[in-house]
Short mmCIF file of C-alpha atoms in Angstrom, two decimals:
data_model
loop_
_atom_site.label_atom_id
_atom_site.label_comp_id
_atom_site.label_asym_id
_atom_site.label_seq_id
_atom_site.Cartn_x
_atom_site.Cartn_y
_atom_site.Cartn_z
CA UNK A 1 140.39 120.10 37.40
CA UNK A 2 143.33 118.59 39.17
CA UNK A 3 146.06 117.28 36.92
CA UNK A 4 148.46 114.35 37.44
CA UNK A 5 151.18 112.53 35.60
CA UNK A 6 149.19 109.26 35.52
CA UNK A 7 148.67 109.21 31.80
CA UNK A 8 149.84 106.06 30.05
CA UNK A 9 150.50 107.97 26.81
CA UNK A 10 154.24 108.86 26.83
CA UNK A 11 153.67 111.74 24.49
CA UNK A 12 151.10 113.23 26.89
CA UNK A 13 153.56 112.93 29.84
CA UNK A 14 156.28 114.58 27.72
CA UNK A 15 153.89 117.39 26.81
CA UNK A 16 153.19 118.04 30.55
CA UNK A 17 156.84 118.09 31.42
CA UNK A 18 157.85 120.35 28.56
CA UNK A 19 155.15 122.76 29.47
CA UNK A 20 156.46 123.22 33.03
CA UNK A 21 157.80 126.64 32.20
CA UNK A 22 154.57 127.87 30.68
CA UNK A 23 151.63 129.56 32.52
CA UNK A 24 149.13 127.45 34.29
CA UNK A 25 145.41 128.18 34.49
CA UNK A 26 145.15 126.81 38.07
CA UNK A 27 147.37 127.40 41.06
CA UNK A 28 146.73 123.92 42.49
CA UNK A 29 149.60 121.49 42.98
CA UNK A 30 149.96 118.64 40.52
CA UNK A 31 149.26 115.28 42.03
CA UNK A 32 152.07 113.06 43.02
CA UNK A 33 152.45 109.82 41.00
CA UNK A 34 151.44 107.13 43.49
CA UNK A 35 153.70 104.22 44.45
CA UNK A 36 156.90 102.90 42.96
CA UNK A 37 160.27 104.61 42.24
CA UNK A 38 161.07 106.85 39.31
CA UNK A 39 162.51 105.01 36.30
CA UNK A 40 164.55 108.03 35.18
CA UNK A 41 165.67 111.33 36.65
CA UNK A 42 166.25 114.38 34.40
CA UNK A 43 167.86 117.46 36.14
CA UNK A 44 167.25 120.65 34.10
CA UNK A 45 169.48 123.58 35.06
CA UNK A 46 168.41 127.02 33.98
CA UNK A 47 171.66 128.99 33.97
CA UNK A 48 171.45 131.96 36.29
CA UNK A 49 167.85 131.04 37.24
CA UNK A 50 166.79 131.77 40.88
CA UNK A 51 163.65 132.83 42.64
CA UNK A 52 163.84 136.34 41.17
CA UNK A 53 163.79 135.07 37.58
CA UNK A 54 160.96 132.60 38.36
CA UNK A 55 158.95 135.39 40.05
CA UNK A 56 159.48 137.72 37.12
CA UNK A 57 158.32 134.99 34.67
CA UNK A 58 155.15 134.45 36.78
CA UNK A 59 154.44 138.15 36.97
CA UNK A 60 154.89 138.53 33.22
CA UNK A 61 152.81 135.52 32.31
CA UNK A 62 149.89 135.81 34.65
CA UNK A 63 150.41 138.17 37.58
CA UNK A 64 151.26 137.65 41.25
CA UNK A 65 148.43 135.15 42.07
CA UNK A 66 149.13 132.84 39.15
CA UNK A 67 151.50 129.89 38.95
CA UNK A 68 153.91 128.49 36.35
CA UNK A 69 153.56 124.74 35.86
CA UNK A 70 157.03 124.33 37.42
CA UNK A 71 155.74 125.99 40.56
CA UNK A 72 152.94 123.37 40.83
CA UNK A 73 155.30 120.34 41.03
CA UNK A 74 154.22 118.12 44.04
CA UNK A 75 157.75 117.75 45.21
CA UNK A 76 160.32 120.69 45.19
CA UNK A 77 163.70 121.33 46.67
CA UNK A 78 166.03 124.26 47.14
CA UNK A 79 169.82 124.48 46.86
CA UNK A 80 171.90 127.42 47.93
CA UNK A 81 174.51 127.82 45.17
CA UNK A 82 176.57 130.74 46.51
CA UNK A 83 180.34 130.28 46.41
CA UNK A 84 182.57 129.50 49.44
CA UNK A 85 184.40 132.82 48.71
CA UNK A 86 181.64 135.00 47.48
CA UNK A 87 177.90 135.51 47.69
CA UNK A 88 177.93 136.15 43.91
CA UNK A 89 178.50 132.72 42.42
CA UNK A 90 179.76 131.66 39.10
CA UNK A 91 178.73 128.60 37.01
CA UNK A 92 181.63 126.46 38.43
CA UNK A 93 180.79 126.96 42.05
CA UNK A 94 177.12 126.77 41.49
CA UNK A 95 177.38 123.67 39.31
CA UNK A 96 179.62 122.11 42.01
CA UNK A 97 176.99 122.81 44.65
CA UNK A 98 174.35 121.12 42.52
CA UNK A 99 176.39 118.25 41.37
CA UNK A 100 178.54 117.42 44.45
CA UNK A 101 176.69 119.03 47.32
CA UNK A 102 179.55 121.19 48.52
CA UNK A 103 180.57 124.78 48.48
CA UNK A 104 183.65 125.74 46.65
CA UNK A 105 185.34 128.91 45.27
CA UNK A 106 184.37 130.63 42.07
CA UNK A 107 186.08 129.08 38.98
CA UNK A 108 186.63 125.72 40.82
CA UNK A 109 184.96 122.53 39.50
CA UNK A 110 184.14 119.33 41.45
CA UNK A 111 186.43 120.02 44.37
CA UNK A 112 186.48 121.97 47.57
CA UNK A 113 188.73 125.03 48.04
CA UNK A 114 191.55 122.92 49.32
CA UNK A 115 191.61 120.78 46.21
CA UNK A 116 189.87 117.62 47.63
CA UNK A 117 187.68 116.15 44.87
CA UNK A 118 184.07 115.17 45.67
CA UNK A 119 181.93 112.63 43.99
CA UNK A 120 179.23 113.97 41.77
CA UNK A 121 175.67 112.71 41.25
CA UNK A 122 176.61 111.17 37.89
CA UNK A 123 179.72 109.52 39.33
CA UNK A 124 177.60 107.99 42.10
CA UNK A 125 175.12 106.79 39.65
CA UNK A 126 177.90 105.21 37.54
CA UNK A 127 179.07 103.28 40.62
CA UNK A 128 175.57 101.87 40.91
CA UNK A 129 175.69 100.74 37.25
CA UNK A 130 173.17 103.38 36.11
CA UNK A 131 173.29 104.97 32.73
CA UNK A 132 174.11 108.66 32.69
CA UNK A 133 174.28 111.58 30.21
CA UNK A 134 175.01 115.25 30.01
CA UNK A 135 173.46 117.62 27.49
CA UNK A 136 174.33 121.31 27.13
CA UNK A 137 173.36 124.10 24.83
CA UNK A 138 176.93 125.41 25.42
CA UNK A 139 180.31 123.57 25.18
CA UNK A 140 179.90 120.30 27.10
CA UNK A 141 183.13 121.26 28.84
CA UNK A 142 181.62 124.48 30.23
CA UNK A 143 181.43 124.87 34.03
CA UNK A 144 177.92 123.59 34.70
CA UNK A 145 177.99 120.31 32.79
CA UNK A 146 181.75 119.82 33.81
CA UNK A 147 180.71 119.89 37.47
CA UNK A 148 179.08 116.56 36.96
CA UNK A 149 182.03 114.81 35.39
CA UNK A 150 185.33 116.55 36.18
CA UNK A 151 187.53 117.89 39.11
CA UNK A 152 189.71 120.85 38.23
CA UNK A 153 190.95 124.00 39.94
CA UNK A 154 189.99 126.33 37.09
CA UNK A 155 186.96 126.17 34.81
CA UNK A 156 189.13 127.30 31.85
CA UNK A 157 190.98 123.97 31.92
CA UNK A 158 188.59 122.68 29.23
CA UNK A 159 191.08 120.28 27.59
CA UNK A 160 191.58 118.67 30.98
CA UNK A 161 187.79 118.60 31.58
CA UNK A 162 187.33 116.93 28.17
CA UNK A 163 189.89 114.20 29.09
CA UNK A 164 188.16 113.51 32.36
CA UNK A 165 184.78 113.33 30.71
CA UNK A 166 185.97 110.70 28.37
CA UNK A 167 186.96 108.29 31.24
CA UNK A 168 184.08 109.37 33.54
CA UNK A 169 181.82 106.53 32.54
CA UNK A 170 179.12 108.89 31.38
CA UNK A 171 177.29 107.16 28.51
CA UNK A 172 176.09 110.22 26.52
CA UNK A 173 177.69 113.60 25.98
CA UNK A 174 175.80 116.14 23.77
CA UNK A 175 176.97 119.64 23.37
CA UNK A 176 179.48 121.93 21.82
CA UNK A 177 183.20 122.24 22.47
CA UNK A 178 184.52 119.75 19.97
CA UNK A 179 187.82 121.58 19.78
CA UNK A 180 188.75 120.54 23.37
CA UNK A 181 188.45 116.88 22.25
CA UNK A 182 190.75 117.20 19.21
CA UNK A 183 194.48 117.64 18.81
CA UNK A 184 196.04 120.76 17.32
CA UNK A 185 196.88 118.98 14.09
CA UNK A 186 193.20 118.84 13.46
CA UNK A 187 191.76 122.10 11.86
CA UNK A 188 189.35 122.57 14.90
CA UNK A 189 191.61 121.06 17.63
CA UNK A 190 193.07 122.78 20.65
CA UNK A 191 194.56 119.79 22.45
CA UNK A 192 198.37 120.15 22.73
CA UNK A 193 198.87 116.54 24.00
CA UNK A 194 198.15 115.11 20.56
CA UNK A 195 195.13 113.06 21.83
CA UNK A 196 192.08 112.61 19.77
CA UNK A 197 189.37 112.13 22.35
CA UNK A 198 186.63 111.92 19.78
CA UNK A 199 188.09 108.63 18.46
CA UNK A 200 188.66 107.41 22.03
#
């Protein structure tokens, strides 16, 4: 039977979305929700995940002719995330490609190789008075989430990234990296400028 996201039960819709990485028992595409515009957009980034990893997951789950739920989405896109200076990318260059739509050098966040900052998706959404958030299972100041809220030459500038995140207009930040928001006089802090960004 064909499936769609037309259920009015929010729990049912959530179950379908969360199962997107699981095996599907049919290779048919999911139906596109008719009419209107999406109310919310959630971008999930699997660190280091490309076609090879998706193919391996499919082969392991059900063989070459099967499909993962995520492969059945009615609308899909592709982004090339290699760095400007290397075919092997890192999270900073890849995150910047996803967040800002530009190529940059490995270790650089939110700006091109010459140092020109580019607007990210979340910054563009903020200008349109939309609510935004970043959630990470790593430090929130790590390269991938930082690419949506900061502009620095080196990804290791996590105290600078934290400061930029606080003034970015992003409404919600969930993740690790508390030490980059706290001053050195705090037991956990690494900020040498004395700023307590948690209180700010």
